[in-house]
Amino acid sequence: MTDSNQISVDPNTKGNANLIYILYLVGLVTGGLGTLVGVIMAYVAKGKGDPVLESHYNNQINIFWKWILYAIISGILTAVVIGLLMFLALLIWYIVRCVKGMQALSAGEPIENPGSWLF
């Protein structure tokens, strides 16, 4: 007998991958909490979806780690002022990657190059 109050998220659905993108964007206003939850969900779902969803999960994991790397570099470079501009560029990069991922997901398309360092 199963408990009907349990919530399960199926990694084989576009809704799960879309939820992760939404959590990433929510993370911008929650101090990264949504992003942290999202990357954990992406790691849990990785390897359980079809090839299209796998490309999105790989993209989401890459977004997270590259965000961390770029933020550290930007933080270090704030000492020479250019870091502030890099934080702005990082914010734009992050939002564009999430929105492009959501658009490709809604069209049922994989991410062409989830390991890309740019857009």
PDB file of N, CA, C and O in Angstrom, residues 31-90:
ATOM      1  N   GLY A  31      18.949  33.915  -2.095  1.00  0.00           N
ATOM      2  CA  GLY A  31      20.322  33.763  -1.643  1.00  0.00           C
ATOM      3  C   GLY A  31      20.945  32.439  -2.041  1.00  0.00           C
ATOM      4  O   GLY A  31      21.834  31.949  -1.366  1.00  0.00           O
ATOM      5  N   GLY A  32      20.480  31.847  -3.103  1.00  0.00           N
ATOM      6  CA  GLY A  32      21.061  30.608  -3.603  1.00  0.00           C
ATOM      7  C   GLY A  32      20.407  29.340  -3.110  1.00  0.00           C
ATOM      8  O   GLY A  32      20.762  28.249  -3.549  1.00  0.00           O
ATOM      9  N   LEU A  33      19.456  29.448  -2.193  1.00  0.00           N
ATOM     10  CA  LEU A  33      18.816  28.246  -1.658  1.00  0.00           C
ATOM     11  C   LEU A  33      18.095  27.463  -2.753  1.00  0.00           C
ATOM     12  O   LEU A  33      18.212  26.240  -2.840  1.00  0.00           O
ATOM     13  N   GLY A  34      17.358  28.159  -3.612  1.00  0.00           N
ATOM     14  CA  GLY A  34      16.659  27.483  -4.707  1.00  0.00           C
ATOM     15  C   GLY A  34      17.628  26.811  -5.655  1.00  0.00           C
ATOM     16  O   GLY A  34      17.380  25.702  -6.140  1.00  0.00           O
ATOM     17  N   THR A  35      18.753  27.458  -5.896  1.00  0.00           N
ATOM     18  CA  THR A  35      19.765  26.893  -6.780  1.00  0.00           C
ATOM     19  C   THR A  35      20.358  25.629  -6.179  1.00  0.00           C
ATOM     20  O   THR A  35      20.563  24.631  -6.875  1.00  0.00           O
ATOM     21  N   LEU A  36      20.611  25.647  -4.891  1.00  0.00           N
ATOM     22  CA  LEU A  36      21.164  24.477  -4.209  1.00  0.00           C
ATOM     23  C   LEU A  36      20.194  23.295  -4.274  1.00  0.00           C
ATOM     24  O   LEU A  36      20.596  22.169  -4.577  1.00  0.00           O
ATOM     25  N   VAL A  37      18.925  23.555  -4.021  1.00  0.00           N
ATOM     26  CA  VAL A  37      17.908  22.505  -4.127  1.00  0.00           C
ATOM     27  C   VAL A  37      17.832  22.006  -5.565  1.00  0.00           C
ATOM     28  O   VAL A  37      17.755  20.799  -5.819  1.00  0.00           O
ATOM     29  N   GLY A  38      17.901  22.924  -6.519  1.00  0.00           N
ATOM     30  CA  GLY A  38      17.828  22.561  -7.929  1.00  0.00           C
ATOM     31  C   GLY A  38      18.975  21.673  -8.366  1.00  0.00           C
ATOM     32  O   GLY A  38      18.773  20.682  -9.075  1.00  0.00           O
ATOM     33  N   VAL A  39      20.197  21.995  -7.957  1.00  0.00           N
ATOM     34  CA  VAL A  39      21.338  21.180  -8.386  1.00  0.00           C
ATOM     35  C   VAL A  39      21.285  19.801  -7.746  1.00  0.00           C
ATOM     36  O   VAL A  39      21.658  18.805  -8.373  1.00  0.00           O
ATOM     37  N   ILE A  40      20.794  19.710  -6.529  1.00  0.00           N
ATOM     38  CA  ILE A  40      20.632  18.394  -5.898  1.00  0.00           C
ATOM     39  C   ILE A  40      19.617  17.575  -6.693  1.00  0.00           C
ATOM     40  O   ILE A  40      19.842  16.388  -6.971  1.00  0.00           O
ATOM     41  N   MET A  41      18.514  18.201  -7.081  1.00  0.00           N
ATOM     42  CA  MET A  41      17.509  17.503  -7.894  1.00  0.00           C
ATOM     43  C   MET A  41      18.087  17.064  -9.232  1.00  0.00           C
ATOM     44  O   MET A  41      17.788  15.966  -9.718  1.00  0.00           O
ATOM     45  N   ALA A  42      18.931  17.904  -9.845  1.00  0.00           N
ATOM     46  CA  ALA A  42      19.542  17.552 -11.135  1.00  0.00           C
ATOM     47  C   ALA A  42      20.478  16.360 -10.982  1.00  0.00           C
ATOM     48  O   ALA A  42      20.488  15.465 -11.828  1.00  0.00           O
ATOM     49  N   TYR A  43      21.251  16.343  -9.902  1.00  0.00           N
ATOM     50  CA  TYR A  43      22.139  15.201  -9.672  1.00  0.00           C
ATOM     51  C   TYR A  43      21.342  13.922  -9.427  1.00  0.00           C
ATOM     52  O   TYR A  43      21.720  12.855  -9.910  1.00  0.00           O
ATOM     53  N   VAL A  44      20.254  14.018  -8.687  1.00  0.00           N
ATOM     54  CA  VAL A  44      19.420  12.837  -8.417  1.00  0.00           C
ATOM     55  C   VAL A  44      18.785  12.322  -9.701  1.00  0.00           C
ATOM     56  O   VAL A  44      18.694  11.113  -9.938  1.00  0.00           O
ATOM     57  N   ALA A  45      18.346  13.230 -10.576  1.00  0.00           N
ATOM     58  CA  ALA A  45      17.658  12.843 -11.811  1.00  0.00           C
ATOM     59  C   ALA A  45      18.608  12.416 -12.914  1.00  0.00           C
ATOM     60  O   ALA A  45      18.203  11.714 -13.842  1.00  0.00           O
ATOM     61  N   LYS A  46      19.870  12.815 -12.819  1.00  0.00           N
ATOM     62  CA  LYS A  46      20.837  12.505 -13.871  1.00  0.00           C
ATOM     63  C   LYS A  46      20.958  10.988 -14.028  1.00  0.00           C
ATOM     64  O   LYS A  46      21.085  10.258 -13.060  1.00  0.00           O
ATOM     65  N   GLY A  47      20.900  10.559 -15.280  1.00  0.00           N
ATOM     66  CA  GLY A  47      21.015   9.133 -15.569  1.00  0.00           C
ATOM     67  C   GLY A  47      19.694   8.397 -15.581  1.00  0.00           C
ATOM     68  O   GLY A  47      19.644   7.203 -15.843  1.00  0.00           O
ATOM     69  N   LYS A  48      18.603   9.095 -15.294  1.00  0.00           N
ATOM     70  CA  LYS A  48      17.296   8.446 -15.220  1.00  0.00           C
ATOM     71  C   LYS A  48      16.326   8.940 -16.277  1.00  0.00           C
ATOM     72  O   LYS A  48      15.210   8.467 -16.356  1.00  0.00           O
ATOM     73  N   GLY A  49      16.746   9.911 -17.086  1.00  0.00           N
ATOM     74  CA  GLY A  49      15.846  10.495 -18.078  1.00  0.00           C
ATOM     75  C   GLY A  49      16.228  10.078 -19.484  1.00  0.00           C
ATOM     76  O   GLY A  49      17.237   9.409 -19.707  1.00  0.00           O
ATOM     77  N   ASP A  50      15.419  10.487 -20.435  1.00  0.00           N
ATOM     78  CA  ASP A  50      15.742  10.223 -21.837  1.00  0.00           C
ATOM     79  C   ASP A  50      16.889  11.150 -22.260  1.00  0.00           C
ATOM     80  O   ASP A  50      17.278  12.046 -21.508  1.00  0.00           O
ATOM     81  N   PRO A  51      17.466  10.972 -23.447  1.00  0.00           N
ATOM     82  CA  PRO A  51      18.619  11.787 -23.858  1.00  0.00           C
ATOM     83  C   PRO A  51      18.357  13.295 -23.868  1.00  0.00           C
ATOM     84  O   PRO A  51      19.254  14.082 -23.556  1.00  0.00           O
ATOM     85  N   VAL A  52      17.149  13.698 -24.217  1.00  0.00           N
ATOM     86  CA  VAL A  52      16.832  15.136 -24.211  1.00  0.00           C
ATOM     87  C   VAL A  52      16.895  15.671 -22.784  1.00  0.00           C
ATOM     88  O   VAL A  52      17.529  16.699 -22.511  1.00  0.00           O
ATOM     89  N   LEU A  53      16.263  14.974 -21.857  1.00  0.00           N
ATOM     90  CA  LEU A  53      16.285  15.425 -20.460  1.00  0.00           C
ATOM     91  C   LEU A  53      17.693  15.346 -19.881  1.00  0.00           C
ATOM     92  O   LEU A  53      18.087  16.205 -19.086  1.00  0.00           O
ATOM     93  N   GLU A  54      18.455  14.337 -20.272  1.00  0.00           N
ATOM     94  CA  GLU A  54      19.831  14.212 -19.784  1.00  0.00           C
ATOM     95  C   GLU A  54      20.654  15.445 -20.164  1.00  0.00           C
ATOM     96  O   GLU A  54      21.453  15.919 -19.367  1.00  0.00           O
ATOM     97  N   SER A  55      20.449  15.955 -21.385  1.00  0.00           N
ATOM     98  CA  SER A  55      21.194  17.143 -21.790  1.00  0.00           C
ATOM     99  C   SER A  55      20.818  18.342 -20.914  1.00  0.00           C
ATOM    100  O   SER A  55      21.664  19.174 -20.593  1.00  0.00           O
ATOM    101  N   HIS A  56      19.555  18.400 -20.495  1.00  0.00           N
ATOM    102  CA  HIS A  56      19.121  19.494 -19.628  1.00  0.00           C
ATOM    103  C   HIS A  56      19.688  19.333 -18.222  1.00  0.00           C
ATOM    104  O   HIS A  56      20.124  20.313 -17.610  1.00  0.00           O
ATOM    105  N   TYR A  57      19.693  18.106 -17.712  1.00  0.00           N
ATOM    106  CA  TYR A  57      20.272  17.889 -16.379  1.00  0.00           C
ATOM    107  C   TYR A  57      21.768  18.209 -16.387  1.00  0.00           C
ATOM    108  O   TYR A  57      22.285  18.828 -15.457  1.00  0.00           O
ATOM    109  N   ASN A  58      22.470  17.811 -17.452  1.00  0.00           N
ATOM    110  CA  ASN A  58      23.891  18.155 -17.569  1.00  0.00           C
ATOM    111  C   ASN A  58      24.081  19.664 -17.654  1.00  0.00           C
ATOM    112  O   ASN A  58      25.002  20.219 -17.046  1.00  0.00           O
ATOM    113  N   ASN A  59      23.213  20.331 -18.394  1.00  0.00           N
ATOM    114  CA  ASN A  59      23.267  21.787 -18.504  1.00  0.00           C
ATOM    115  C   ASN A  59      23.069  22.434 -17.131  1.00  0.00           C
ATOM    116  O   ASN A  59      23.801  23.353 -16.754  1.00  0.00           O
ATOM    117  N   GLN A  60      22.101  21.959 -16.384  1.00  0.00           N
ATOM    118  CA  GLN A  60      21.808  22.537 -15.070  1.00  0.00           C
ATOM    119  C   GLN A  60      22.978  22.334 -14.104  1.00  0.00           C
ATOM    120  O   GLN A  60      23.330  23.252 -13.353  1.00  0.00           O
ATOM    121  N   ILE A  61      23.578  21.174 -14.145  1.00  0.00           N
ATOM    122  CA  ILE A  61      24.735  20.923 -13.280  1.00  0.00           C
ATOM    123  C   ILE A  61      25.901  21.819 -13.690  1.00  0.00           C
ATOM    124  O   ILE A  61      26.577  22.401 -12.828  1.00  0.00           O
ATOM    125  N   ASN A  62      26.114  21.966 -14.991  1.00  0.00           N
ATOM    126  CA  ASN A  62      27.183  22.848 -15.474  1.00  0.00           C
ATOM    127  C   ASN A  62      26.928  24.298 -15.116  1.00  0.00           C
ATOM    128  O   ASN A  62      27.858  25.022 -14.744  1.00  0.00           O
ATOM    129  N   ILE A  63      25.693  24.738 -15.230  1.00  0.00           N
ATOM    130  CA  ILE A  63      25.359  26.117 -14.845  1.00  0.00           C
ATOM    131  C   ILE A  63      25.748  26.357 -13.390  1.00  0.00           C
ATOM    132  O   ILE A  63      26.358  27.372 -13.051  1.00  0.00           O
ATOM    133  N   PHE A  64      25.397  25.422 -12.523  1.00  0.00           N
ATOM    134  CA  PHE A  64      25.683  25.573 -11.093  1.00  0.00           C
ATOM    135  C   PHE A  64      27.180  25.728 -10.839  1.00  0.00           C
ATOM    136  O   PHE A  64      27.614  26.673 -10.182  1.00  0.00           O
ATOM    137  N   TRP A  65      27.990  24.791 -11.348  1.00  0.00           N
ATOM    138  CA  TRP A  65      29.425  24.821 -11.055  1.00  0.00           C
ATOM    139  C   TRP A  65      30.124  25.995 -11.714  1.00  0.00           C
ATOM    140  O   TRP A  65      31.047  26.581 -11.130  1.00  0.00           O
ATOM    141  N   LYS A  66      29.702  26.362 -12.897  1.00  0.00           N
ATOM    142  CA  LYS A  66      30.319  27.517 -13.559  1.00  0.00           C
ATOM    143  C   LYS A  66      29.911  28.814 -12.863  1.00  0.00           C
ATOM    144  O   LYS A  66      30.697  29.751 -12.776  1.00  0.00           O
ATOM    145  N   TRP A  67      28.677  28.858 -12.349  1.00  0.00           N
ATOM    146  CA  TRP A  67      28.223  30.012 -11.562  1.00  0.00           C
ATOM    147  C   TRP A  67      29.134  30.184 -10.352  1.00  0.00           C
ATOM    148  O   TRP A  67      29.587  31.287 -10.053  1.00  0.00           O
ATOM    149  N   ILE A  68      29.414  29.094  -9.653  1.00  0.00           N
ATOM    150  CA  ILE A  68      30.292  29.145  -8.476  1.00  0.00           C
ATOM    151  C   ILE A  68      31.681  29.649  -8.870  1.00  0.00           C
ATOM    152  O   ILE A  68      32.229  30.550  -8.232  1.00  0.00           O
ATOM    153  N   LEU A  69      32.247  29.070  -9.924  1.00  0.00           N
ATOM    154  CA  LEU A  69      33.582  29.470 -10.369  1.00  0.00           C
ATOM    155  C   LEU A  69      33.624  30.945 -10.764  1.00  0.00           C
ATOM    156  O   LEU A  69      34.500  31.699 -10.320  1.00  0.00           O
ATOM    157  N   TYR A  70      32.668  31.373 -11.591  1.00  0.00           N
ATOM    158  CA  TYR A  70      32.629  32.768 -12.025  1.00  0.00           C
ATOM    159  C   TYR A  70      32.412  33.710 -10.836  1.00  0.00           C
ATOM    160  O   TYR A  70      32.972  34.808 -10.809  1.00  0.00           O
ATOM    161  N   ALA A  71      31.613  33.307  -9.877  1.00  0.00           N
ATOM    162  CA  ALA A  71      31.370  34.158  -8.703  1.00  0.00           C
ATOM    163  C   ALA A  71      32.633  34.310  -7.863  1.00  0.00           C
ATOM    164  O   ALA A  71      32.920  35.403  -7.360  1.00  0.00           O
ATOM    165  N   ILE A  72      33.394  33.232  -7.720  1.00  0.00           N
ATOM    166  CA  ILE A  72      34.648  33.319  -6.963  1.00  0.00           C
ATOM    167  C   ILE A  72      35.628  34.255  -7.663  1.00  0.00           C
ATOM    168  O   ILE A  72      36.239  35.120  -7.032  1.00  0.00           O
ATOM    169  N   ILE A  73      35.759  34.080  -8.974  1.00  0.00           N
ATOM    170  CA  ILE A  73      36.667  34.950  -9.735  1.00  0.00           C
ATOM    171  C   ILE A  73      36.209  36.402  -9.650  1.00  0.00           C
ATOM    172  O   ILE A  73      37.020  37.311  -9.436  1.00  0.00           O
ATOM    173  N   SER A  74      34.911  36.629  -9.799  1.00  0.00           N
ATOM    174  CA  SER A  74      34.384  37.998  -9.705  1.00  0.00           C
ATOM    175  C   SER A  74      34.627  38.578  -8.324  1.00  0.00           C
ATOM    176  O   SER A  74      34.970  39.752  -8.190  1.00  0.00           O
ATOM    177  N   GLY A  75      34.424  37.765  -7.301  1.00  0.00           N
ATOM    178  CA  GLY A  75      34.657  38.233  -5.931  1.00  0.00           C
ATOM    179  C   GLY A  75      36.095  38.641  -5.698  1.00  0.00           C
ATOM    180  O   GLY A  75      36.373  39.668  -5.066  1.00  0.00           O
ATOM    181  N   ILE A  76      37.019  37.857  -6.217  1.00  0.00           N
ATOM    182  CA  ILE A  76      38.442  38.187  -6.078  1.00  0.00           C
ATOM    183  C   ILE A  76      38.764  39.480  -6.822  1.00  0.00           C
ATOM    184  O   ILE A  76      39.500  40.334  -6.327  1.00  0.00           O
ATOM    185  N   LEU A  77      38.164  39.631  -8.006  1.00  0.00           N
ATOM    186  CA  LEU A  77      38.468  40.802  -8.825  1.00  0.00           C
ATOM    187  C   LEU A  77      37.732  42.074  -8.391  1.00  0.00           C
ATOM    188  O   LEU A  77      37.971  43.136  -8.968  1.00  0.00           O
ATOM    189  N   THR A  78      36.879  41.989  -7.378  1.00  0.00           N
ATOM    190  CA  THR A  78      36.254  43.220  -6.894  1.00  0.00           C
ATOM    191  C   THR A  78      37.293  44.143  -6.272  1.00  0.00           C
ATOM    192  O   THR A  78      37.073  45.351  -6.189  1.00  0.00           O
ATOM    193  N   ALA A  79      38.419  43.580  -5.876  1.00  0.00           N
ATOM    194  CA  ALA A  79      39.498  44.403  -5.319  1.00  0.00           C
ATOM    195  C   ALA A  79      40.032  45.377  -6.361  1.00  0.00           C
ATOM    196  O   ALA A  79      40.554  46.439  -6.011  1.00  0.00           O
ATOM    197  N   VAL A  80      39.899  45.034  -7.626  1.00  0.00           N
ATOM    198  CA  VAL A  80      40.351  45.939  -8.694  1.00  0.00           C
ATOM    199  C   VAL A  80      39.169  46.467  -9.493  1.00  0.00           C
ATOM    200  O   VAL A  80      39.298  46.813 -10.651  1.00  0.00           O
ATOM    201  N   VAL A  81      38.018  46.504  -8.900  1.00  0.00           N
ATOM    202  CA  VAL A  81      36.771  47.086  -9.399  1.00  0.00           C
ATOM    203  C   VAL A  81      36.139  46.324 -10.570  1.00  0.00           C
ATOM    204  O   VAL A  81      34.936  46.306 -10.705  1.00  0.00           O
ATOM    205  N   ILE A  82      36.912  45.686 -11.403  1.00  0.00           N
ATOM    206  CA  ILE A  82      36.341  44.985 -12.556  1.00  0.00           C
ATOM    207  C   ILE A  82      35.421  43.842 -12.115  1.00  0.00           C
ATOM    208  O   ILE A  82      34.536  43.427 -12.856  1.00  0.00           O
ATOM    209  N   GLY A  83      35.603  43.367 -10.905  1.00  0.00           N
ATOM    210  CA  GLY A  83      34.769  42.288 -10.386  1.00  0.00           C
ATOM    211  C   GLY A  83      33.301  42.662 -10.324  1.00  0.00           C
ATOM    212  O   GLY A  83      32.425  41.815 -10.512  1.00  0.00           O
ATOM    213  N   LEU A  84      33.012  43.934 -10.071  1.00  0.00           N
ATOM    214  CA  LEU A  84      31.615  44.378 -10.035  1.00  0.00           C
ATOM    215  C   LEU A  84      30.969  44.237 -11.409  1.00  0.00           C
ATOM    216  O   LEU A  84      29.824  43.800 -11.524  1.00  0.00           O
ATOM    217  N   LEU A  85      31.705  44.585 -12.440  1.00  0.00           N
ATOM    218  CA  LEU A  85      31.199  44.408 -13.804  1.00  0.00           C
ATOM    219  C   LEU A  85      31.062  42.928 -14.136  1.00  0.00           C
ATOM    220  O   LEU A  85      30.137  42.516 -14.832  1.00  0.00           O
ATOM    221  N   MET A  86      31.977  42.134 -13.632  1.00  0.00           N
ATOM    222  CA  MET A  86      31.903  40.692 -13.872  1.00  0.00           C
ATOM    223  C   MET A  86      30.694  40.082 -13.177  1.00  0.00           C
ATOM    224  O   MET A  86      30.072  39.159 -13.702  1.00  0.00           O
ATOM    225  N   PHE A  87      30.345  40.583 -11.984  1.00  0.00           N
ATOM    226  CA  PHE A  87      29.136  40.096 -11.303  1.00  0.00           C
ATOM    227  C   PHE A  87      27.895  40.404 -12.140  1.00  0.00           C
ATOM    228  O   PHE A  87      26.987  39.579 -12.234  1.00  0.00           O
ATOM    229  N   LEU A  88      27.860  41.573 -12.744  1.00  0.00           N
ATOM    230  CA  LEU A  88      26.735  41.930 -13.611  1.00  0.00           C
ATOM    231  C   LEU A  88      26.687  41.002 -14.828  1.00  0.00           C
ATOM    232  O   LEU A  88      25.627  40.495 -15.197  1.00  0.00           O
ATOM    233  N   ALA A  89      27.840  40.771 -15.442  1.00  0.00           N
ATOM    234  CA  ALA A  89      27.911  39.858 -16.589  1.00  0.00           C
ATOM    235  C   ALA A  89      27.513  38.441 -16.169  1.00  0.00           C
ATOM    236  O   ALA A  89      26.826  37.729 -16.909  1.00  0.00           O
ATOM    237  N   LEU A  90      27.917  38.047 -14.979  1.00  0.00           N
ATOM    238  CA  LEU A  90      27.571  36.717 -14.454  1.00  0.00           C
ATOM    239  C   LEU A  90      26.068  36.581 -14.275  1.00  0.00           C
ATOM    240  O   LEU A  90      25.473  35.555 -14.626  1.00  0.00           O
TER     241      LEU A  90
END
